């Protein structure tokens, strides 16, 4: 019900007539999917979107310092919930995706990496302090990496950076978002999707951050919560709240 009230409140905004830009702060794992959503959305030609992507923790800090974002798409629920409690959101937040993790091992199979005793092996993951996928990846490593396996850790600021480290050869393997591999059309034999019960739930939440100054915000929020948007999100490698984990 409160989600409906948010949508109705946004619809009540007057049309400003002039061009406006909606600034989207987007967790790096979701950037490509957000680009697809924006491209699919039928919007007025005088209005534009600006996508600013990065680690959720970094974007969160920027919001606390007053960054002029309109909607924040975090890779976890905690940061949105904290903004809710600080009255920094406008209306009700929502879960836009459930993240899925994968082990990416270019040039070899994931099983060969996990079973290898090669002392030069390395694995990249996002910084657990700033990136929810990094925190989930660290949990998975603690519980699933074979004891005694020699491995060097490489930390990236976000999963986009982790993907770059692995693809460029600066790391033997990486824990990334499944969506990145699907969007980049990586060969299926070079990664394995990790079962969702092997790491903490990655509930990705979003919220409007301030009273909108752009009337188009209402329609865009409505689109993001539509079946059409859910299908795009699912095809990109995420689950949505109407799917079983």
Tab-separated table of C-alpha atoms in Angstrom:
chain	number	residue	atom	x	y	z
A	1	UNK	CA	0.000	0.000	0.000
A	2	UNK	CA	2.757	2.452	0.886
A	3	UNK	CA	4.493	1.663	-2.391
A	4	UNK	CA	1.267	2.630	-4.180
A	5	UNK	CA	1.142	5.875	-2.211
A	6	UNK	CA	4.687	6.710	-3.350
A	7	UNK	CA	3.713	6.214	-6.967
A	8	UNK	CA	0.531	8.291	-6.595
A	9	UNK	CA	2.431	11.042	-4.809
A	10	UNK	CA	4.984	11.212	-7.590
A	11	UNK	CA	2.225	11.326	-10.190
A	12	UNK	CA	0.823	14.404	-8.461
A	13	UNK	CA	3.943	16.394	-9.333
A	14	UNK	CA	3.294	19.154	-11.835
A	15	UNK	CA	4.955	18.957	-15.212
A	16	UNK	CA	7.737	21.513	-15.244
A	17	UNK	CA	7.788	21.852	-19.017
A	18	UNK	CA	11.505	22.476	-19.126
A	19	UNK	CA	14.094	19.798	-19.745
A	20	UNK	CA	15.281	17.965	-16.677
A	21	UNK	CA	17.791	15.265	-15.827
A	22	UNK	CA	17.179	12.334	-13.492
A	23	UNK	CA	20.438	11.401	-11.772
A	24	UNK	CA	20.684	7.703	-10.958
A	25	UNK	CA	23.266	6.489	-8.428
A	26	UNK	CA	23.679	2.836	-9.405
A	27	UNK	CA	25.713	0.021	-7.838
A	28	UNK	CA	28.387	-0.998	-10.335
A	29	UNK	CA	26.999	-4.540	-10.774
A	30	UNK	CA	23.724	-3.097	-12.075
A	31	UNK	CA	25.081	-0.430	-14.441
A	32	UNK	CA	24.659	-2.372	-17.689
A	33	UNK	CA	21.176	-3.515	-16.693
A	34	UNK	CA	20.201	0.034	-15.794
A	35	UNK	CA	21.409	1.196	-19.205
A	36	UNK	CA	19.125	-1.407	-20.792
A	37	UNK	CA	16.200	-0.280	-18.635
A	38	UNK	CA	16.730	3.376	-19.521
A	39	UNK	CA	17.005	2.516	-23.200
A	40	UNK	CA	13.759	0.537	-23.075
A	41	UNK	CA	11.862	3.198	-21.175
A	42	UNK	CA	9.852	5.471	-23.431
A	43	UNK	CA	10.586	8.950	-22.167
A	44	UNK	CA	9.992	12.507	-23.295
A	45	UNK	CA	12.801	13.565	-25.644
A	46	UNK	CA	13.630	16.710	-23.668
A	47	UNK	CA	14.367	14.691	-20.532
A	48	UNK	CA	17.585	12.814	-19.852
A	49	UNK	CA	19.122	10.303	-17.476
A	50	UNK	CA	22.559	10.466	-15.932
A	51	UNK	CA	23.910	7.157	-14.567
A	52	UNK	CA	26.616	7.426	-11.905
A	53	UNK	CA	27.927	3.993	-10.941
A	54	UNK	CA	30.318	2.782	-8.275
A	55	UNK	CA	30.569	0.777	-5.080
A	56	UNK	CA	27.418	1.132	-2.992
A	57	UNK	CA	29.431	2.234	0.036
A	58	UNK	CA	31.093	5.017	-1.939
A	59	UNK	CA	27.790	6.210	-3.394
A	60	UNK	CA	26.248	6.087	0.086
A	61	UNK	CA	29.027	8.307	1.464
A	62	UNK	CA	28.509	10.759	-1.387
A	63	UNK	CA	24.794	10.908	-0.624
A	64	UNK	CA	25.512	11.676	3.034
A	65	UNK	CA	27.752	14.529	1.852
A	66	UNK	CA	24.940	15.961	-0.242
A	67	UNK	CA	25.506	14.535	-3.729
A	68	UNK	CA	22.501	15.565	-5.881
A	69	UNK	CA	21.295	12.082	-6.843
A	70	UNK	CA	17.594	11.521	-7.459
A	71	UNK	CA	17.363	7.731	-7.062
A	72	UNK	CA	19.840	5.406	-5.358
A	73	UNK	CA	20.097	1.764	-6.466
A	74	UNK	CA	22.165	0.093	-3.769
A	75	UNK	CA	23.587	-3.426	-4.019
A	76	UNK	CA	22.242	-4.126	-0.532
A	77	UNK	CA	19.301	-3.247	1.694
A	78	UNK	CA	21.237	-1.858	4.653
A	79	UNK	CA	22.266	1.447	3.092
A	80	UNK	CA	18.753	2.213	1.895
A	81	UNK	CA	17.333	1.298	5.307
A	82	UNK	CA	19.827	3.648	6.984
A	83	UNK	CA	18.824	6.462	4.654
A	84	UNK	CA	15.169	5.730	5.433
A	85	UNK	CA	15.847	6.092	9.154
A	86	UNK	CA	17.639	9.408	8.561
A	87	UNK	CA	14.662	10.749	6.576
A	88	UNK	CA	16.817	11.086	3.462
A	89	UNK	CA	14.409	9.179	1.224
A	90	UNK	CA	11.166	10.276	-0.393
A	91	UNK	CA	8.382	7.721	-0.145
A	92	UNK	CA	8.809	3.981	0.224
A	93	UNK	CA	11.936	2.097	-0.841
A	94	UNK	CA	11.678	-1.146	-2.797
A	95	UNK	CA	13.689	-4.264	-3.670
A	96	UNK	CA	14.540	-4.012	-7.352
A	97	UNK	CA	16.684	-7.157	-7.663
A	98	UNK	CA	18.177	-10.118	-5.813
A	99	UNK	CA	21.858	-10.374	-6.717
A	100	UNK	CA	23.525	-13.606	-7.791
A	101	UNK	CA	27.242	-14.324	-7.540
A	102	UNK	CA	29.542	-16.282	-9.823
A	103	UNK	CA	33.130	-17.545	-9.783
A	104	UNK	CA	34.817	-16.389	-12.991
A	105	UNK	CA	37.937	-18.254	-14.168
A	106	UNK	CA	38.817	-17.239	-17.761
A	107	UNK	CA	40.781	-19.784	-19.765
A	108	UNK	CA	40.010	-22.647	-17.412
A	109	UNK	CA	37.128	-24.283	-15.615
A	110	UNK	CA	36.156	-23.151	-12.107
A	111	UNK	CA	36.770	-26.677	-10.783
A	112	UNK	CA	40.366	-26.680	-12.075
A	113	UNK	CA	41.012	-23.402	-10.263
A	114	UNK	CA	39.531	-24.640	-7.003
A	115	UNK	CA	41.485	-27.917	-7.131
A	116	UNK	CA	44.773	-26.397	-8.263
A	117	UNK	CA	47.820	-26.100	-5.994
A	118	UNK	CA	49.484	-23.518	-8.237
A	119	UNK	CA	51.144	-20.959	-5.896
A	120	UNK	CA	50.693	-18.211	-8.505
A	121	UNK	CA	46.893	-18.452	-8.372
A	122	UNK	CA	45.080	-15.316	-7.294
A	123	UNK	CA	41.448	-14.406	-6.773
A	124	UNK	CA	39.877	-10.958	-6.988
A	125	UNK	CA	36.892	-9.694	-5.058
A	126	UNK	CA	35.383	-6.325	-4.303
A	127	UNK	CA	36.357	-4.556	-1.103
A	128	UNK	CA	34.046	-6.051	1.564
A	129	UNK	CA	33.976	-2.713	3.415
A	130	UNK	CA	32.313	-0.839	0.563
A	131	UNK	CA	30.738	-3.379	-1.781
A	132	UNK	CA	27.980	-5.846	-0.789
A	133	UNK	CA	29.198	-8.320	-3.417
A	134	UNK	CA	32.609	-8.109	-1.777
A	135	UNK	CA	31.146	-8.931	1.637
A	136	UNK	CA	29.212	-11.856	0.163
A	137	UNK	CA	32.308	-13.006	-1.705
A	138	UNK	CA	34.438	-12.919	1.429
A	139	UNK	CA	31.833	-15.058	3.201
A	140	UNK	CA	31.834	-17.574	0.358
A	141	UNK	CA	35.625	-17.820	0.383
A	142	UNK	CA	35.741	-18.439	4.138
A	143	UNK	CA	33.282	-21.289	3.841
A	144	UNK	CA	34.110	-22.836	0.457
A	145	UNK	CA	37.751	-22.269	-0.495
A	146	UNK	CA	39.700	-25.458	0.149
A	147	UNK	CA	41.879	-25.310	3.225
A	148	UNK	CA	45.545	-25.131	2.314
A	149	UNK	CA	45.012	-23.915	-1.251
A	150	UNK	CA	47.724	-21.365	-2.050
A	151	UNK	CA	46.067	-18.189	-3.290
A	152	UNK	CA	46.740	-14.453	-3.385
A	153	UNK	CA	43.877	-12.003	-2.893
A	154	UNK	CA	43.347	-8.981	-5.132
A	155	UNK	CA	40.812	-6.367	-4.009
A	156	UNK	CA	38.876	-4.053	-6.296
A	157	UNK	CA	36.784	-1.046	-5.404
A	158	UNK	CA	33.692	-2.698	-6.894
A	159	UNK	CA	32.705	-5.727	-8.970
A	160	UNK	CA	33.251	-3.837	-12.229
A	161	UNK	CA	36.894	-3.405	-11.248
A	162	UNK	CA	37.102	-7.058	-10.196
A	163	UNK	CA	35.825	-8.156	-13.604
A	164	UNK	CA	38.490	-5.989	-15.266
A	165	UNK	CA	41.250	-7.479	-13.085
A	166	UNK	CA	40.274	-11.003	-14.066
A	167	UNK	CA	39.695	-10.339	-17.750
A	168	UNK	CA	42.994	-8.451	-18.065
A	169	UNK	CA	44.949	-11.302	-16.456
A	170	UNK	CA	45.790	-9.476	-13.248
A	171	UNK	CA	43.936	-12.152	-11.281
A	172	UNK	CA	43.418	-15.854	-12.023
A	173	UNK	CA	39.815	-15.814	-10.848
A	174	UNK	CA	37.234	-13.454	-9.473
A	175	UNK	CA	33.979	-13.365	-7.545
A	176	UNK	CA	31.668	-11.189	-9.604
A	177	UNK	CA	27.994	-10.624	-10.291
A	178	UNK	CA	26.453	-13.250	-12.543
A	179	UNK	CA	24.849	-10.385	-14.453
A	180	UNK	CA	28.250	-9.093	-15.559
A	181	UNK	CA	29.097	-12.411	-17.198
A	182	UNK	CA	25.719	-12.700	-18.904
A	183	UNK	CA	25.862	-9.131	-20.206
A	184	UNK	CA	29.410	-9.649	-21.506
A	185	UNK	CA	28.428	-13.009	-23.059
A	186	UNK	CA	31.249	-14.838	-21.275
A	187	UNK	CA	31.585	-18.517	-22.203
A	188	UNK	CA	29.622	-20.701	-19.742
A	189	UNK	CA	32.581	-23.048	-19.215
A	190	UNK	CA	34.615	-20.169	-17.727
A	191	UNK	CA	32.369	-19.496	-14.759
A	192	UNK	CA	29.951	-21.113	-12.373
A	193	UNK	CA	26.913	-19.477	-10.795
A	194	UNK	CA	27.142	-19.956	-7.027
A	195	UNK	CA	24.066	-21.368	-5.252
A	196	UNK	CA	22.201	-18.628	-3.429
A	197	UNK	CA	22.290	-20.473	-0.115
A	198	UNK	CA	26.120	-20.390	-0.048
A	199	UNK	CA	26.385	-16.655	0.707
A	200	UNK	CA	24.243	-14.020	2.421
A	201	UNK	CA	21.182	-12.795	0.547
A	202	UNK	CA	22.079	-9.874	-1.732
A	203	UNK	CA	18.861	-7.871	-1.551
A	204	UNK	CA	19.350	-4.859	-3.794
A	205	UNK	CA	17.110	-1.955	-2.781
A	206	UNK	CA	16.349	1.428	-4.283
A	207	UNK	CA	14.778	4.672	-3.102
A	208	UNK	CA	13.967	8.129	-4.355
A	209	UNK	CA	16.305	10.375	-2.373
A	210	UNK	CA	14.563	13.729	-2.335
A	211	UNK	CA	11.320	15.329	-3.384
A	212	UNK	CA	11.531	15.022	-7.173
A	213	UNK	CA	11.946	18.155	-9.240
A	214	UNK	CA	11.379	16.245	-12.482
A	215	UNK	CA	7.838	15.051	-13.174
A	216	UNK	CA	9.161	12.150	-15.257
A	217	UNK	CA	10.490	10.534	-12.061
A	218	UNK	CA	6.991	9.203	-11.314
A	219	UNK	CA	6.648	7.418	-14.615
A	220	UNK	CA	10.165	6.007	-14.458
A	221	UNK	CA	9.643	4.573	-10.965
A	222	UNK	CA	6.437	3.010	-12.189
A	223	UNK	CA	8.238	1.474	-15.146
A	224	UNK	CA	10.989	0.060	-12.923
A	225	UNK	CA	8.350	-1.818	-10.960
A	226	UNK	CA	6.546	-3.164	-13.998
A	227	UNK	CA	6.546	-6.707	-15.383
A	228	UNK	CA	8.445	-5.456	-18.439
A	229	UNK	CA	11.282	-4.140	-16.271
A	230	UNK	CA	11.292	-7.339	-14.182
A	231	UNK	CA	11.800	-9.396	-17.319
A	232	UNK	CA	14.798	-7.266	-18.325
A	233	UNK	CA	16.268	-7.597	-14.825
A	234	UNK	CA	15.768	-11.376	-14.804
A	235	UNK	CA	17.316	-11.808	-18.250
A	236	UNK	CA	20.344	-9.905	-16.997
A	237	UNK	CA	21.072	-12.542	-14.369
A	238	UNK	CA	19.166	-11.340	-11.309
A	239	UNK	CA	16.186	-12.644	-9.450
A	240	UNK	CA	13.248	-10.444	-8.515
A	241	UNK	CA	10.967	-10.562	-5.521
A	242	UNK	CA	8.336	-12.545	-7.437
A	243	UNK	CA	10.829	-15.373	-8.089
A	244	UNK	CA	11.843	-18.132	-5.701
A	245	UNK	CA	15.466	-17.895	-4.607
